[in-house]
Short mmCIF file of C-alpha atoms in Angstrom, two decimals:
data_model
loop_
_atom_site.label_atom_id
_atom_site.label_comp_id
_atom_site.label_asym_id
_atom_site.label_seq_id
_atom_site.Cartn_x
_atom_site.Cartn_y
_atom_site.Cartn_z
CA ASN A 1 91.66 149.28 27.44
CA ALA A 2 89.96 151.14 30.31
CA GLY A 3 91.80 154.46 29.90
CA VAL A 4 91.15 156.70 32.91
CA THR A 5 88.91 155.29 35.64
CA GLN A 6 87.50 157.32 38.51
CA THR A 7 85.92 155.98 41.69
CA PRO A 8 83.41 156.62 43.10
CA LYS A 9 80.99 158.00 40.51
CA PHE A 10 78.79 159.74 43.08
CA ARG A 11 79.22 160.72 46.71
CA VAL A 12 77.33 162.78 49.26
CA LEU A 13 79.27 164.12 52.24
CA LYS A 14 78.36 166.14 55.25
CA THR A 15 80.32 169.27 56.04
CA GLY A 16 83.54 168.38 57.84
CA GLN A 17 83.74 164.80 56.59
CA SER A 18 86.74 163.58 54.65
CA MET A 19 87.06 161.43 51.58
CA THR A 20 89.48 160.34 48.88
CA LEU A 21 88.76 160.23 45.17
CA LEU A 22 90.74 157.64 43.25
CA CYS A 23 91.96 157.98 39.67
CA ALA A 24 93.64 155.13 37.83
CA GLN A 25 95.06 155.11 34.30
CA ASP A 26 96.36 152.15 32.34
CA MET A 27 98.08 154.07 29.52
CA ASN A 28 101.45 154.46 31.25
CA HIS A 29 101.03 158.23 31.17
CA GLU A 30 103.48 160.41 33.06
CA TYR A 31 101.22 163.39 33.74
CA MET A 32 98.01 163.28 35.74
CA TYR A 33 95.59 166.06 36.67
CA TRP A 34 92.58 166.77 38.87
CA TYR A 35 90.00 169.30 37.64
CA ARG A 36 86.71 170.50 39.02
CA GLN A 37 83.83 171.59 36.84
CA ASP A 38 81.31 174.14 38.07
CA PRO A 39 78.48 175.83 36.14
CA GLY A 40 79.72 178.87 34.25
CA MET A 41 83.31 178.25 35.30
CA GLY A 42 84.55 175.58 32.95
CA LEU A 43 87.20 173.17 34.14
CA ARG A 44 89.64 174.47 36.74
CA LEU A 45 92.87 172.71 37.64
CA ILE A 46 93.18 171.68 41.29
CA HIS A 47 96.48 169.77 41.41
CA TYR A 48 98.62 167.91 38.94
CA SER A 49 101.55 165.53 38.81
CA VAL A 50 104.37 165.29 36.26
CA GLY A 51 105.45 161.83 37.37
CA GLU A 52 105.39 159.25 40.12
CA GLY A 53 106.11 160.83 43.50
CA THR A 54 105.53 164.41 42.30
CA THR A 55 102.64 166.80 42.86
CA ALA A 56 102.07 170.49 42.12
CA LYS A 57 99.37 173.05 42.79
CA GLY A 58 97.00 174.18 40.09
CA GLU A 59 94.60 177.09 39.96
CA VAL A 60 92.33 176.16 42.88
CA PRO A 61 94.31 173.91 45.29
CA ASP A 62 92.98 175.11 48.66
CA GLY A 63 91.12 172.47 50.66
CA TYR A 64 92.54 169.58 48.65
CA ASN A 65 95.56 167.32 48.89
CA VAL A 66 96.91 164.81 46.40
CA SER A 67 99.30 161.91 46.24
CA ARG A 68 100.96 160.00 43.38
CA LEU A 69 102.63 157.04 45.07
CA LYS A 70 102.25 154.87 41.98
CA LYS A 71 102.52 156.02 38.38
CA GLN A 72 99.09 154.73 37.47
CA ASN A 73 97.20 156.25 40.42
CA PHE A 74 96.46 159.82 41.44
CA LEU A 75 94.47 160.38 44.62
CA LEU A 76 92.56 163.53 45.53
CA GLY A 77 91.76 164.05 49.21
CA LEU A 78 89.34 166.35 50.96
CA GLU A 79 90.29 166.52 54.63
CA SER A 80 87.28 168.57 55.81
CA ALA A 81 84.63 168.92 53.14
CA ALA A 82 82.82 172.23 52.67
CA PRO A 83 79.67 173.02 50.64
CA SER A 84 81.86 175.08 48.28
CA GLN A 85 83.49 171.81 47.23
CA THR A 86 80.24 170.55 45.75
CA SER A 87 81.25 169.97 42.16
CA VAL A 88 82.00 167.43 39.47
CA TYR A 89 85.59 166.26 39.66
CA PHE A 90 87.48 165.03 36.62
CA CYS A 91 90.78 163.24 36.52
CA ALA A 92 92.87 163.38 33.37
CA SER A 93 96.17 162.02 32.16
CA SER A 94 98.58 162.74 29.33
CA ARG A 95 101.61 160.94 27.97
CA GLN A 96 103.74 163.98 28.65
CA GLY A 97 102.85 167.65 28.99
CA VAL A 98 99.92 168.69 26.82
CA ASN A 99 100.93 169.26 23.20
CA TYR A 100 100.12 168.05 19.68
CA ASN A 101 101.11 164.50 20.47
CA SER A 102 99.85 164.39 24.02
CA PRO A 103 96.22 165.44 24.50
CA LEU A 104 94.44 165.05 27.81
CA HIS A 105 92.44 161.86 28.40
CA PHE A 106 89.65 162.32 30.92
CA GLY A 107 87.79 159.99 33.23
CA ASN A 108 84.00 160.08 33.46
CA GLY A 109 83.92 162.21 36.58
CA THR A 110 82.84 162.02 40.22
CA ARG A 111 79.81 164.04 41.26
CA LEU A 112 80.34 165.20 44.84
CA THR A 113 77.70 166.92 46.95
CA VAL A 114 78.57 168.40 50.33
CA THR A 115 75.59 169.22 52.55
CA ASP B 1 89.21 187.03 35.45
CA GLN B 2 88.67 184.32 32.88
CA GLN B 3 91.46 184.15 30.33
CA VAL B 4 89.43 181.98 27.98
CA LYS B 5 85.86 183.03 27.35
CA GLN B 6 83.01 181.30 25.61
CA ASN B 7 80.36 183.98 25.65
CA SER B 8 77.52 181.86 24.30
CA PRO B 9 76.27 179.44 26.97
CA SER B 10 74.16 177.60 24.40
CA LEU B 11 73.53 177.27 20.67
CA SER B 12 70.71 175.57 18.80
CA VAL B 13 71.15 174.51 15.16
CA GLN B 14 69.10 172.57 12.65
CA GLU B 15 70.49 169.24 11.46
CA GLY B 16 72.49 169.67 8.26
CA ARG B 17 73.31 173.33 8.90
CA ILE B 18 76.57 174.80 10.12
CA SER B 19 77.34 175.14 13.82
CA ILE B 20 79.79 177.89 14.79
CA LEU B 21 81.13 177.95 18.33
CA ASN B 22 83.23 180.91 19.40
CA CYS B 23 86.01 181.42 21.89
CA ASP B 24 87.96 184.53 22.91
CA TYR B 25 91.15 184.70 24.92
CA THR B 26 93.05 187.46 26.64
CA ASN B 27 96.54 186.05 27.20
CA SER B 28 98.82 186.71 24.23
CA MET B 29 101.17 183.99 25.52
CA PHE B 30 98.71 181.26 24.60
CA ASP B 31 100.33 179.17 21.91
CA TYR B 32 98.16 176.13 21.37
CA PHE B 33 94.39 175.83 21.36
CA LEU B 34 92.14 172.80 21.70
CA TRP B 35 88.46 171.95 21.58
CA TYR B 36 86.98 169.25 23.77
CA LYS B 37 83.53 167.71 23.48
CA LYS B 38 81.58 166.42 26.46
CA TYR B 39 78.48 164.25 26.61
CA PRO B 40 76.38 164.04 29.81
CA ALA B 41 77.84 161.71 32.47
CA GLU B 42 81.07 161.35 30.50
CA GLY B 43 84.43 163.08 30.61
CA PRO B 44 85.53 165.54 27.93
CA THR B 45 87.14 164.04 24.84
CA PHE B 46 89.67 165.73 22.61
CA LEU B 47 88.18 166.94 19.33
CA ILE B 48 90.59 169.14 17.39
CA SER B 49 93.46 171.52 18.01
CA ILE B 50 95.42 174.31 16.36
CA SER B 51 98.82 175.83 16.86
CA SER B 52 99.34 179.58 16.87
CA ILE B 53 101.46 179.30 13.73
CA LYS B 54 98.38 178.23 11.77
CA ASP B 55 95.09 179.96 11.07
CA LYS B 56 93.06 176.90 10.16
CA ASN B 57 92.96 173.20 10.95
CA GLU B 58 90.47 170.78 9.46
CA ASP B 59 89.42 167.27 10.46
CA GLY B 60 86.44 165.89 8.61
CA ARG B 61 83.35 167.88 9.50
CA PHE B 62 85.25 169.92 12.08
CA THR B 63 87.34 173.01 11.30
CA VAL B 64 88.98 175.34 13.79
CA PHE B 65 89.91 178.89 12.76
CA LEU B 66 92.35 181.06 14.69
CA ASN B 67 92.57 184.86 14.43
CA LYS B 68 95.57 185.79 16.57
CA SER B 69 95.23 189.55 16.10
CA ALA B 70 91.67 189.38 17.43
CA LYS B 71 92.53 186.70 20.02
CA HIS B 72 89.59 184.72 18.72
CA LEU B 73 89.03 181.17 17.61
CA SER B 74 86.00 179.37 16.32
CA LEU B 75 84.92 175.80 15.73
CA HIS B 76 82.82 175.07 12.65
CA ILE B 77 80.85 171.86 12.32
CA VAL B 78 79.49 171.17 8.85
CA PRO B 79 77.06 169.53 8.42
CA SER B 80 75.76 169.38 11.99
CA GLN B 81 74.33 166.08 13.17
CA PRO B 82 72.13 165.25 16.20
CA GLY B 83 75.03 163.25 17.64
CA ASP B 84 77.02 166.49 17.81
CA SER B 85 74.74 167.69 20.62
CA ALA B 86 77.11 168.10 23.57
CA VAL B 87 79.02 170.67 25.59
CA TYR B 88 82.04 172.06 23.76
CA PHE B 89 84.97 173.43 25.74
CA CYS B 90 87.63 175.67 24.29
CA ALA B 91 91.05 175.39 25.97
CA ALA B 92 94.37 177.18 25.62
CA LEU B 93 97.96 176.31 26.51
CA PRO B 94 100.64 178.94 27.06
CA LEU B 95 104.03 178.75 25.42
CA TYR B 96 106.33 176.68 27.67
CA GLY B 97 103.36 175.82 29.88
CA ASN B 98 101.78 172.48 30.70
CA LYS B 99 98.48 173.62 32.23
CA LEU B 100 95.44 174.02 30.01
CA VAL B 101 93.06 176.91 30.66
CA PHE B 102 89.46 176.06 29.83
CA GLY B 103 86.51 178.18 28.87
CA ALA B 104 83.12 177.75 30.53
CA GLY B 105 81.72 175.68 27.65
CA THR B 106 78.92 176.05 25.11
CA ILE B 107 75.97 173.65 24.98
CA LEU B 108 75.22 172.73 21.37
CA ARG B 109 71.82 171.29 20.49
CA VAL B 110 71.35 169.96 16.97
CA LYS B 111 67.67 169.55 16.14
CA SER B 112 66.55 166.88 13.71
#
């Protein structure tokens, strides 16, 4: 059981380039999330989805877009990368909204550097 | 302004002793609290949680204490083991909310 899989693991972009981060989960979870982790800031929510075909903004959505065309996949796009988007990106999923019976399951992260 | 604060960036403890990681929060609407553990090059994994109706939850070597009046929670690890060396994130969920708010994390080093 793979759980939550993120691709790629590492990426270096130049300012202005675009890219898509892919997240796939095989647990049939309804909810999926994209977080970024920066030193001293913890994990901050970028966008999330409560089901196939839905997306919603999190705490820091600017500069990112997302899509959830299939239940198992959640894509994070950067249309024009900026150095401020240098970060480690984590995808997570949960069976339903976070509660006692539905903790977040995280992928192993994508380390993105924008030069 | 961070709603969940972990004021100690790092903590070093001797193997076999107790590790105490602290977390403070400002939002009185937080109803459910979790601790996640993260090893290098891996994603965070769920460790233990507590509801606001409780003041203590125990799972093996891990115990979380909640003091609602002080808006403070702590994670106790007894006895600490070298394999416990990791980053520990405190997180909080508001009542009727579905978005976790994370603290900045505390790096725990357990020395053998």
